[in-house]
Coordinates of C-alpha atoms and ligand atoms in Angstrom, one line a residue:
X1 CA 166.8 47.8 95.1
X2 CA 164.9 47.4 98.5
X3 CA 164.4 50.5 100.4
X4 CA 163.5 51.0 104.1
X5 CA 162.7 54.0 106.2
X6 CA 163.2 54.7 109.8
X7 CA 163.4 57.7 111.9
X8 CA 166.9 57.1 113.3
X9 CA 169.7 54.7 111.9
X10 CA 172.5 53.7 114.3
X11 CA 175.4 51.9 112.6
X12 CA 177.1 49.7 115.2
X13 CA 176.0 48.0 118.2
X14 CA 178.9 48.4 120.8
X15 CA 178.7 50.7 124.0
X16 CA 178.4 54.0 121.8
X17 CA 175.8 52.7 119.4
X18 CA 173.5 51.1 122.0
X19 CA 173.6 54.1 124.3
X20 CA 172.6 56.4 121.5
X21 CA 170.0 54.0 120.2
X22 CA 168.3 53.7 123.8
X23 CA 168.3 57.6 123.9
X24 CA 167.0 57.9 120.5
X25 CA 164.2 55.4 121.2
X26 CA 162.6 58.1 123.2
X27 CA 161.8 60.0 120.1
X28 CA 161.0 57.7 117.3
X29 CA 161.7 54.3 115.5
X30 CA 165.4 53.3 115.7
X31 CA 167.2 50.7 113.5
X32 CA 170.5 49.3 114.8
X33 CA 172.5 47.6 112.2
X34 CA 175.8 45.8 112.7
X35 CA 178.0 43.8 110.4
X36 CA 178.4 40.6 112.6
X37 CA 176.4 39.2 115.5
X38 CA 175.2 42.0 117.9
X39 CA 178.0 41.5 120.4
X40 CA 181.0 41.4 118.1
X41 CA 183.0 44.6 118.7
X42 CA 185.6 45.9 120.8
X43 CA 183.2 46.5 123.6
X44 CA 182.7 42.8 124.1
X45 CA 186.4 42.2 124.6
X46 CA 187.1 44.9 127.2
X47 CA 189.1 43.8 130.2
X48 CA 190.5 46.3 132.7
X49 CA 187.2 48.0 133.2
X50 CA 185.7 51.7 133.0
X51 CA 187.2 54.6 134.5
X52 CA 184.9 56.8 136.9
X53 CA 185.5 59.2 139.6
X54 CA 183.2 57.5 142.2
X55 CA 185.4 56.4 144.9
X56 CA 185.7 58.0 148.4
X57 CA 189.2 59.0 147.5
X58 CA 188.7 60.3 144.1
X59 CA 187.3 63.5 142.4
X60 CA 186.2 64.5 138.9
X61 CA 188.7 67.2 138.8
X62 CA 191.4 64.7 139.6
X63 CA 190.2 62.4 136.8
X64 CA 190.0 65.7 134.5
X65 CA 193.7 66.3 135.3
X66 CA 194.9 62.7 134.7
X67 CA 193.1 62.7 131.3
X68 CA 194.8 65.8 130.2
X69 CA 198.1 64.9 131.3
X70 CA 197.8 61.3 129.3
X71 CA 196.8 63.4 126.4
X72 CA 199.9 65.2 126.2
X73 CA 198.7 68.7 125.6
X74 CA 196.1 67.8 122.9
X75 CA 193.0 67.1 124.8
X76 CA 190.0 69.3 124.0
X77 CA 189.3 70.6 127.4
X78 CA 185.3 70.8 127.1
X79 CA 185.1 67.3 125.9
X80 CA 187.2 66.1 128.9
X81 CA 184.9 68.1 131.3
X82 CA 181.9 66.5 129.8
X83 CA 183.2 63.1 130.1
X84 CA 184.4 63.1 133.7
X85 CA 181.4 65.3 134.9
X86 CA 178.8 63.1 133.3
X87 CA 180.4 59.7 133.8
X88 CA 179.2 59.1 137.3
X89 CA 175.7 59.9 136.3
X90 CA 176.0 57.2 133.5
X91 CA 177.4 54.6 135.5
X92 CA 174.7 55.0 138.0
X93 CA 172.1 54.6 135.3
X94 CA 174.1 51.3 133.9
X95 CA 173.8 50.0 137.6
X96 CA 170.1 50.8 137.8
X97 CA 169.6 48.7 134.2
X98 CA 171.3 45.6 135.9
X99 CA 175.1 46.1 135.5
X100 CA 177.0 44.3 138.2
X101 CA 180.6 45.8 139.1
X102 CA 182.8 43.8 141.6
X103 CA 182.7 44.8 145.1
X104 CA 184.8 44.9 148.3
X105 CA 182.2 44.2 151.0
X106 CA 179.2 46.3 150.3
X107 CA 181.2 49.0 148.5
X108 CA 182.1 49.1 144.7
X109 CA 186.0 48.0 144.2
X110 CA 188.1 50.4 142.3
X111 CA 191.4 49.0 140.4
X112 CA 194.4 51.1 139.2
X113 CA 195.8 51.3 135.9
X114 CA 198.6 53.3 134.3
X115 CA 198.7 56.9 134.4
X116 CA 195.6 57.2 137.0
X117 CA 196.6 58.9 139.9
X118 CA 193.7 57.2 142.0
X119 CA 192.3 53.9 141.9
X120 CA 189.2 54.5 139.8
X121 CA 188.6 51.5 137.4
X122 CA 185.2 49.7 137.9
X123 CA 185.6 46.1 136.8
X124 CA 183.1 43.1 136.4
X125 CA 183.9 39.4 137.3
X126 CA 187.5 40.5 137.5
X127 CA 188.5 41.2 133.9
X128 CA 185.4 40.7 131.7
X129 CA 183.9 44.3 132.0
X130 CA 183.0 44.8 128.3
X131 CA 181.1 41.7 128.3
X132 CA 179.1 42.9 131.1
X133 CA 178.2 46.4 129.5
X134 CA 177.5 44.5 126.2
X135 CA 174.9 42.4 128.1
X136 CA 173.4 45.0 129.9
X137 CA 173.0 47.5 127.1
X138 CA 171.8 44.8 124.6
X139 CA 169.1 43.6 127.1
X140 CA 168.0 47.0 127.7
X141 CA 167.7 47.9 123.7
X142 CA 165.7 44.5 123.5
X143 CA 163.3 45.6 126.1
X144 CA 162.5 48.7 124.1
X145 CA 159.7 48.2 121.3
X146 CA 160.9 51.2 119.2
X147 CA 164.4 49.7 118.6
X148 CA 164.8 47.2 115.7
X149 CA 168.1 45.3 115.1
X150 CA 169.6 44.0 112.0
X151 CA 172.7 41.9 112.6
X152 CA 174.9 40.9 109.5
X153 CA 174.2 44.2 107.7
X154 CA 177.0 46.1 106.4
X155 CA 176.9 49.8 106.0
X156 CA 178.7 50.3 102.6
X157 CA 178.4 54.1 102.1
X158 CA 176.3 57.2 103.4
X159 CA 173.7 58.8 101.4
X160 CA 174.5 62.6 101.4
X161 CA 172.4 65.2 99.3
X162 CA 172.9 69.0 99.3
X163 CA 175.2 68.5 102.5
X164 CA 172.9 66.4 104.6
X165 CA 172.8 62.9 105.5
X166 CA 169.8 60.9 104.2
X167 CA 170.7 57.5 105.5
X168 CA 173.0 54.7 104.4
X169 CA 173.6 52.4 101.4
X170 CA 174.0 48.9 103.1
X171 CA 174.6 45.1 102.2
X172 CA 172.1 42.8 103.9
X173 CA 173.2 39.4 103.5
X174 CA 175.0 40.4 100.3
X175 CA 172.1 42.1 99.2
X176 CA 172.3 46.0 98.5
X177 CA 169.8 48.0 100.1
X178 CA 168.9 51.6 101.1
X179 CA 168.1 52.6 104.6
X180 CA 166.5 56.1 104.9
X181 CA 166.6 58.1 108.2
X182 CA 166.0 61.5 109.3
X183 CA 169.2 61.2 111.5
X184 CA 172.1 58.7 111.3
X185 CA 174.7 57.9 114.0
X186 CA 177.9 56.3 113.1
X187 CA 179.3 54.1 115.9
X188 CA 181.4 51.6 114.2
X189 CA 184.2 51.4 116.6
X190 CA 188.2 51.5 115.9
X191 CA 190.8 50.8 113.1
X192 CA 193.0 48.2 114.8
X193 CA 192.8 45.7 111.9
X194 CA 194.8 47.7 109.6
X195 CA 197.9 46.4 111.8
X196 CA 198.9 43.0 111.6
X197 CA 199.7 42.9 115.4
X198 CA 196.5 44.1 117.3
X199 CA 194.2 43.4 120.3
X200 CA 191.3 44.4 118.1
X201 CA 188.3 42.1 116.9
X202 CA 187.9 41.4 113.2
X203 CA 185.2 44.0 112.9
X204 CA 187.7 46.8 113.7
X205 CA 188.4 47.9 110.2
X206 CA 187.6 51.7 110.4
X207 CA 184.5 51.3 108.4
X208 CA 182.6 54.3 110.0
X209 CA 185.7 56.7 109.5
X210 CA 186.2 55.5 105.8
X211 CA 182.6 55.8 104.9
X212 CA 182.3 59.4 106.6
X213 CA 185.4 60.7 104.8
X214 CA 184.2 59.6 101.3
X215 CA 180.8 61.3 102.1
X216 CA 182.8 64.6 102.7
X217 CA 183.1 64.6 106.7
X218 CA 186.1 66.1 108.5
X219 CA 188.2 63.7 110.3
X220 CA 190.7 64.7 112.8
X221 CA 193.9 63.5 114.9
X222 CA 194.2 60.2 112.6
X223 CA 198.0 60.1 113.2
X224 CA 197.3 59.3 116.9
X225 CA 197.1 55.6 117.0
X226 CA 197.4 54.1 120.6
X227 CA 199.6 50.9 120.9
X228 CA 198.8 48.6 124.2
X229 CA 202.2 47.7 125.8
X230 CA 201.2 44.1 126.5
X231 CA 199.6 41.6 124.0
X232 CA 200.4 38.0 124.5
X233 CA 203.2 36.9 122.2
X234 CA 202.9 33.2 121.5
X235 CA 203.4 31.8 117.9
X236 CA 200.4 29.6 118.5
X237 CA 197.9 32.2 119.9
X238 CA 196.4 35.5 118.7
X239 CA 197.5 38.7 120.2
X240 CA 195.3 38.5 123.2
X241 CA 195.3 41.6 125.3
X242 CA 196.9 41.3 128.8
X243 CA 195.1 43.9 130.8
X244 CA 197.0 47.2 132.1
X245 CA 195.2 46.1 135.5
X246 CA 197.7 43.4 135.6
X247 CA 200.4 46.0 136.1
X248 CA 198.1 48.0 138.1
X249 CA 198.0 45.1 140.6
X250 CA 201.9 44.9 140.6
X251 CA 202.8 43.0 137.3
X252 CA 206.3 43.5 136.4
X253 CA 208.1 43.9 132.9
X254 CA 211.4 42.3 132.6
X255 CA 214.0 42.1 129.6
X256 CA 215.6 38.8 128.6
X257 CA 218.4 39.1 131.7
X258 CA 215.4 39.4 134.1
X259 CA 216.0 43.2 134.5
X260 CA 213.0 45.7 135.3
X261 CA 214.2 47.9 132.2
X262 CA 211.4 50.5 132.7
X263 CA 213.5 52.0 135.4
X264 CA 215.5 53.6 132.7
X265 CA 212.7 55.0 130.9
X266 CA 210.4 56.6 133.3
X267 CA 210.2 57.1 137.1
X268 CA 206.6 55.6 137.2
X269 CA 208.1 52.4 135.8
X270 CA 205.4 49.9 134.7
X271 CA 202.6 52.4 135.4
X272 CA 204.0 55.1 133.1
X273 CA 201.3 56.1 130.4
X274 CA 200.7 53.5 127.5
X275 CA 202.8 55.4 124.9
X276 CA 206.0 55.6 127.0
X277 CA 205.7 51.9 128.2
X278 CA 205.1 50.9 124.3
X279 CA 208.0 52.7 123.2
X280 CA 210.3 51.5 125.8
X281 CA 209.4 47.9 125.0
X282 CA 210.0 48.4 121.1
X283 CA 213.3 50.3 122.1
X284 CA 214.4 47.1 124.2
X285 CA 213.2 44.8 121.5
X286 CA 215.1 46.6 118.8
X287 CA 218.3 46.9 121.1
X288 CA 218.3 43.3 122.0
X289 CA 216.9 41.8 118.8
X290 CA 214.2 40.0 121.0
X291 CA 210.6 39.4 119.4
X292 CA 209.2 40.1 123.1
X293 CA 209.9 41.2 126.5
X294 CA 208.3 39.4 129.7
X295 CA 205.5 40.2 132.0
X296 CA 205.9 38.8 135.5
X297 CA 203.0 38.0 137.8
X298 CA 204.5 35.0 139.6
X299 CA 204.8 36.9 143.3
X300 CA 201.0 37.6 143.2
X301 CA 200.0 34.0 143.9
X302 CA 197.6 31.5 141.9
X303 CA 194.7 32.3 144.1
X304 CA 194.8 36.0 143.7
X305 CA 195.3 35.7 140.0
X306 CA 192.4 33.3 139.5
X307 CA 190.0 35.3 141.4
X308 CA 191.0 38.9 140.3
X309 CA 192.0 37.9 136.3
X310 CA 190.1 34.7 135.6
X311 CA 189.4 35.4 131.9
X312 CA 193.2 36.1 131.5
X313 CA 194.2 33.1 133.6
X314 CA 191.9 30.7 131.8
X315 CA 193.0 32.1 128.3
X316 CA 196.6 31.5 129.1
X317 CA 196.0 28.0 130.5
X318 CA 194.3 27.4 127.0
X319 CA 197.7 28.0 125.2
X320 CA 199.5 26.0 127.9
X321 CA 201.0 28.9 129.8
X322 CA 200.5 29.0 133.4
X323 CA 200.9 32.6 134.3
X324 CA 201.1 31.8 138.3
X325 CA 204.6 30.0 137.6
X326 CA 205.7 31.2 134.2
X327 CA 206.7 34.6 132.8
X328 CA 204.4 35.7 129.9
X329 CA 206.0 36.8 126.6
X330 CA 204.4 40.2 125.7
X331 CA 204.8 42.8 123.0
X332 CA 202.9 46.0 122.1
X333 CA 199.7 45.8 119.7
X334 CA 197.7 48.4 118.0
X335 CA 194.8 49.1 120.3
X336 CA 193.0 52.3 119.8
X337 CA 192.3 55.0 117.5
X338 CA 192.6 58.3 119.2
X339 CA 191.4 60.2 116.1
X340 CA 188.2 59.7 113.9
X341 CA 185.1 61.7 112.6
X342 CA 185.5 65.1 114.0
X343 CA 182.4 65.9 116.2
X344 CA 181.6 68.5 118.8
X345 CA 180.5 67.4 122.5
X346 CA 176.9 66.7 121.0
X347 CA 178.3 64.2 118.5
X348 CA 177.5 66.4 115.4
X349 CA 180.0 66.0 112.6
X350 CA 180.4 68.6 109.6
X351 CA 177.6 66.8 107.7
X352 CA 174.1 67.9 108.8
X353 CA 171.9 65.0 110.4
X354 CA 175.4 62.7 110.5
X355 CA 176.3 62.1 114.2
X356 CA 179.4 59.9 115.6
X357 CA 180.0 58.5 118.8
X358 CA 182.6 56.1 120.4
X359 CA 186.0 55.1 119.0
X360 CA 184.8 56.0 115.4
X361 CA 184.4 59.7 116.7
X362 CA 187.0 62.4 117.6
X363 CA 185.6 64.7 120.3
X364 CA 189.2 65.4 121.2
X365 CA 188.7 63.8 124.7
X366 CA 191.7 61.6 124.2
X367 CA 194.3 64.1 122.9
X368 CA 197.3 62.4 121.7
X369 CA 197.1 59.3 124.0
X370 CA 194.1 57.9 125.6
X371 CA 194.0 57.3 129.6
X372 CA 193.4 53.7 130.1
X373 CA 189.8 52.6 130.5
X374 CA 188.4 56.0 129.5
X375 CA 186.9 54.8 126.2
X376 CA 184.1 52.5 127.8
X377 CA 183.0 55.7 129.5
X378 CA 183.3 57.8 126.3
X379 CA 180.8 55.4 124.7
X380 CA 178.3 56.0 127.4
X381 CA 178.5 59.6 127.8
X382 CA 179.0 60.6 124.3
X383 CA 176.8 57.9 122.8
X384 CA 173.8 59.4 124.7
X385 CA 174.7 62.9 123.9
X386 CA 174.9 61.9 120.3
X387 CA 171.4 60.1 120.5
X388 CA 169.8 63.1 122.1
X389 CA 171.4 65.8 119.8
X390 CA 170.1 63.7 116.7
X391 CA 166.7 63.5 117.9
X392 CA 166.8 67.2 118.6
X393 CA 168.2 68.0 115.1
X394 CA 165.8 65.6 113.4
X395 CA 162.8 67.1 114.8
X396 CA 162.7 69.9 112.6
X397 CA 163.6 67.7 109.3
X398 CA 161.2 66.8 106.4
X399 CA 160.7 63.0 106.0
X400 CA 163.3 61.5 103.6
X401 CA 162.0 59.9 100.5
X402 CA 162.1 59.0 96.6
X403 CA 165.7 58.2 96.3
X404 CA 167.4 55.9 94.0
X405 CA 170.8 54.7 94.1
X406 CA 172.9 52.6 91.8
X407 CA 175.3 50.3 93.4
X408 CA 177.3 48.2 90.9
X409 CA 178.9 45.6 92.8
X410 CA 182.8 45.0 91.8
X411 CA 185.1 42.1 92.8
X412 CA 188.8 42.4 93.1
X413 CA 190.9 39.1 92.9
X414 CA 193.6 38.3 95.3
X415 CA 192.1 40.7 98.1
X416 CA 193.2 38.7 101.0
X417 CA 196.8 38.8 99.9
X418 CA 196.4 42.5 99.7
X419 CA 195.0 42.7 103.2
X420 CA 198.0 40.9 104.7
X421 CA 200.5 43.0 102.9
X422 CA 198.7 46.2 104.0
X423 CA 198.7 45.1 107.7
X424 CA 202.4 44.2 107.8
X425 CA 203.1 47.4 105.9
X426 CA 201.4 49.7 108.6
X427 CA 203.3 47.5 111.4
X428 CA 206.7 48.2 109.9
X429 CA 206.3 51.7 108.7
X430 CA 203.6 53.4 110.5
X431 CA 203.9 51.7 114.0
X432 CA 205.0 53.0 117.4
X433 CA 208.2 54.6 116.1
X434 CA 207.8 56.4 112.6
X435 CA 210.1 58.7 110.3
X436 CA 209.8 60.5 106.9
X437 CA 211.5 57.7 105.1
X438 CA 209.2 54.9 106.7
X439 CA 206.1 57.1 106.2
X440 CA 206.9 57.8 102.8
X441 CA 207.5 54.3 101.7
X442 CA 204.2 53.3 103.2
X443 CA 202.4 56.3 101.4
X444 CA 203.8 55.2 98.0
X445 CA 202.7 51.5 98.4
X446 CA 199.2 52.5 99.7
X447 CA 198.9 54.9 96.6
X448 CA 199.4 51.7 94.2
X449 CA 196.3 50.1 96.0
X450 CA 194.3 53.2 95.8
X451 CA 192.7 52.1 92.5
X452 CA 190.4 49.9 94.9
X453 CA 188.9 53.1 96.8
X454 CA 186.8 53.8 93.7
X455 CA 185.0 50.5 93.5
X456 CA 181.7 49.5 95.2
X457 CA 181.6 46.1 97.1
X458 CA 178.8 44.4 98.6
X459 CA 180.9 41.5 100.3
X460 CA 182.3 42.2 103.6
X461 CA 185.9 41.3 103.4
X462 CA 186.2 43.4 100.0
X463 CA 184.4 46.3 101.4
X464 CA 186.5 46.1 104.5
X465 CA 189.8 46.1 102.6
X466 CA 188.8 49.3 100.4
X467 CA 188.1 50.8 104.0
X468 CA 191.3 49.5 105.4
X469 CA 193.6 51.2 102.4
X470 CA 191.7 54.4 102.9
X471 CA 192.3 54.3 106.7
X472 CA 196.0 53.2 106.4
X473 CA 196.5 56.2 104.0
X474 CA 194.8 58.7 106.3
X475 CA 196.8 57.8 109.4
X476 CA 200.0 57.9 107.0
X477 CA 199.4 61.2 105.6
X478 CA 198.4 62.8 109.0
X479 CA 201.6 61.3 110.5
X480 CA 203.6 62.7 107.7
X481 CA 202.2 66.3 108.2
X482 CA 202.9 66.1 111.8
X483 CA 206.4 67.1 112.1
X484 CA 207.0 66.4 115.8
X485 CA 206.4 64.1 118.5
X486 CA 203.3 64.0 120.9
X487 CA 201.5 61.1 122.8
X488 CA 201.1 58.2 120.9
X489 CA 202.8 59.7 117.7
X490 CA 206.6 59.4 117.9
X491 CA 208.8 60.6 114.8
X492 CA 212.5 59.6 115.2
X493 CA 213.3 62.4 112.7
X494 CA 211.4 65.0 114.8
X495 CA 211.6 63.4 118.4
X496 CA 210.6 67.0 120.3
X497 CA 207.7 69.1 120.5
X498 CA 208.0 72.0 117.8
X499 CA 206.4 75.5 117.9
X500 CA 203.1 74.5 116.5
X501 CA 202.8 71.1 118.2
X502 CA 199.4 72.0 119.8
X503 CA 197.7 72.4 116.4
X504 CA 195.5 69.5 115.5
X505 CA 195.5 67.9 112.0
X506 CA 192.3 67.8 110.2
X507 CA 191.5 65.9 106.9
X508 CA 188.9 66.2 104.4
X509 CA 188.5 64.4 101.0
X510 CA 188.4 67.9 99.5
X511 CA 191.5 69.4 101.0
X512 CA 193.6 66.5 102.1
X513 CA 195.5 66.8 105.5
X514 CA 195.8 70.2 106.9
X515 CA 197.1 72.0 110.0
X516 CA 193.9 73.5 111.8
X517 CA 194.1 76.9 112.9
Ligands
LIG601 P1 182.7 48.6 119.1 O1 182.3 48.2 120.4 O2 183.8 48.3 118.5 O3 181.6 48.6 118.2 C1 181.6 48.6 116.8 C2 180.3 48.2 116.1 O4 180.2 48.7 114.9 C3 180.3 46.7 116.3 O5 178.9 46.4 116.5 C4 180.5 46.3 114.7 O6 180.1 45.2 114.1 C5 179.8 47.6 114.0 N1 180.5 47.8 112.6 C6 181.7 48.2 112.2 N2 181.6 48.4 110.8 C7 180.5 48.3 110.4 C8 179.8 48.4 109.3 N3 180.3 48.7 108.2 N4 178.4 48.2 109.1 C9 177.8 47.9 110.2 N5 178.3 47.8 111.4 C10 179.6 47.9 111.6 N6 188.5 50.4 127.0 C11 188.1 50.6 128.2 O7 187.6 51.8 128.4 N7 188.3 50.0 129.0 C12 188.9 48.5 128.8 O8 189.0 47.6 129.7 C13 189.2 48.2 127.4 N8 189.8 47.1 127.3 C14 189.8 46.7 125.7 C15 190.2 45.3 125.5 C16 190.3 45.0 124.2 C17 190.6 43.7 123.7 C18 190.1 46.1 123.2 C19 190.2 45.6 121.6 C20 189.5 47.3 123.5 C21 189.3 47.8 124.7 N9 189.1 49.0 125.2 C22 188.9 49.3 126.4 C23 188.6 50.0 124.2 C24 187.3 50.1 124.1 O9 186.5 48.5 124.2 C25 186.6 50.6 122.7 O10 187.2 51.7 122.5 C26 185.2 50.6 122.9 O11 184.5 49.4 123.2 C27 184.7 51.0 121.5 O12 183.2 51.0 121.7 P2 182.3 51.4 120.3 O13 181.0 51.4 120.6 O14 182.9 52.8 119.7 O15 182.8 50.3 119.2
LIG602 C1 193.3 47.3 129.3 O1 192.5 46.6 130.1 O2 194.4 47.3 129.5 C2 192.7 48.0 128.3 C3 192.2 49.1 129.1 C4 191.7 50.1 127.8 O3 192.1 50.0 126.5 O4 191.2 51.1 128.3

C-alpha cells in the first residue's frame, strides 16, 4: 500500500480547513485533502454572510449576548467569548488577503438576520459570501509553497495507536493509501445529507464525525440539528436555501390564506430564532396539511431584490419563479449540525494529535441553536486556533513511521436504496419535532443497517453510506437520551425544560451516549 508522510494533515478545504492549513504552513509541510473538487463544501454555498461586531452601532458584548440567547442556555461561554472577541481581527485579516465585502459609500454594509439585535452581517456580492471566502482562502493557500492539496482524496479512517493519531487511511482515486502526519486536523463539515430535505451539498455526509467516533474520540451535542426555516419548495428544484437575510430585509411568511402566521408564535415574528420559526412552519404545515408555506418579497421591488439578492433572484428565475411578483413556496430543511467532535477552544479533541474545527467540531459555541451567520466566523476563528495548537503539540512529537495497515475493501449491493430510505426515515422520525416513539422506531431501523458499520470501503458512495448510518444513529441515540426540549431539539413528549436540561450529552464508542457531569 502507498504511504506518504507530511508534517500536518488537514482533512477538508472549507473555511475551517483552509484557515487551519494557512496557520500550520508557518510551522511545516501541510497536506490538505478533500473528497471532491477543492471548493465543494458548505462554505462555497453560504449566502447570508458572516456575523461580526464591527459596525459603529455594535459591540462584541452585544454579539456575545445574542449568541448566548440563541443557544438557549447551552452555549459554552468561553467559546462564545473567543468567537466574538477574535472575530473582528480574523475579518480584517481576510480583507487584507483580498476579501471584498459589500459597502455603503466608503463603509462596510451590515445586514440584519434573525435573533441578532444589531445589523452585523457582512456580505459579498449581495448573497454570495461563501464563494468570496472560499476564493480568498484558496488563493491564499495556493500562494504558500508549504501547502500541498489533493482533491478527490477521501479520508476513510484515522490511524490511532496508543491513544495518539498518526494520520489517516485514505482512498485516492479509489486506491487505498496511508498519510502519516504529526498532527491531523478534521475539518470535514456538516451532516445535512442524512436528511432527505436539506440545504447542504452532497459532500456533507458527516464523514469526519463518524471517522473520529470510530477512532474513539468523544462527540458532544449530536441531538442538536438546526433546520433552516426557508428552503425552496418546488417539485422540479433542489431545496435551494432562501437566505434569512431575505426576512432581515422585510420578507414575510404567509400561510395559504395569506395570513402572517408568525404573529401567533413569537413577538419577533419572522425574525424569531431559527428553531422557533422552523417549528412554527412545521406546525402550520401539519395543521393545514400543506406541503409548504409562502415567503413574500413582492413589496420590496424588483430593483432592490436584484441588487441585494442577485443569486437568489437568478436561481429562482431559472426555475421560472419570478420572486419580484410571485410568492415563493418554502419549507424547512436540515441545515447545520451544532454537535460534533468535542473540542476545547484550541480545537483539541480527546485523542492526542487529533484536532477538529468548523462544523465537524463541537466547541459548544452554538449551544442548542446556532445564531445565524456565526458559523463562517467560527471556521475562521477556530480553524486558525486549531492550526496553531496542532503546530505547538506536534513540535514535541517524534516522526511517525513504519506503519502497515490492512484495508480489505468490501462492497454492498443496493447501497443507493438504503441511502434514500435512511434520509427519509431521519426526516420523518428524527426531524424538527421528535418523540420517544418516533425516535425508537428510527433507532430500530438503523440497528438493522448497522452491519454496514463494520465494513471497509474505498468507494465514496459506500463509505458515505456507512458514515451516514453511524451519524443518523448518533443523532437518534442522543435525542432519545435528552428527555427535554431545548433550542433545535424539540420532544413533543417532553416539551419543557426539566431539571437537568443544562447538561450536555456526550457520546463515545466505548460508553455510548451519556449525560455529562
Ligand atoms: P465545509 O465548508 O462544508 O467543508 C468541508 C470540507 O470537507 C469539504 O472540502 C469536503 O469536501 C471535505 N470532506 C468531507 N468529508 C471528507 C472526507 N471523508 N475526506 C476528505 N474530505 C472530506 N453559515 C454562515 O455563517 N453564514 C451563511 O450565510 C451561511 N449560509 C449557508 C448556506 C448554505 C446553503 C449552507 C449549506 C450552509 C450555510 N452556512 C452559513 C453554514 C456554513 O456555510 C458552514 O457551517 C461552514 O461553511 C462549514 O465550514 P467547514 O469548513 O466546517 O465545512
Ligand atoms: C442564511 O443565509 O440564511 C444562512 C445563514 C446561516 O446559516 O448562518
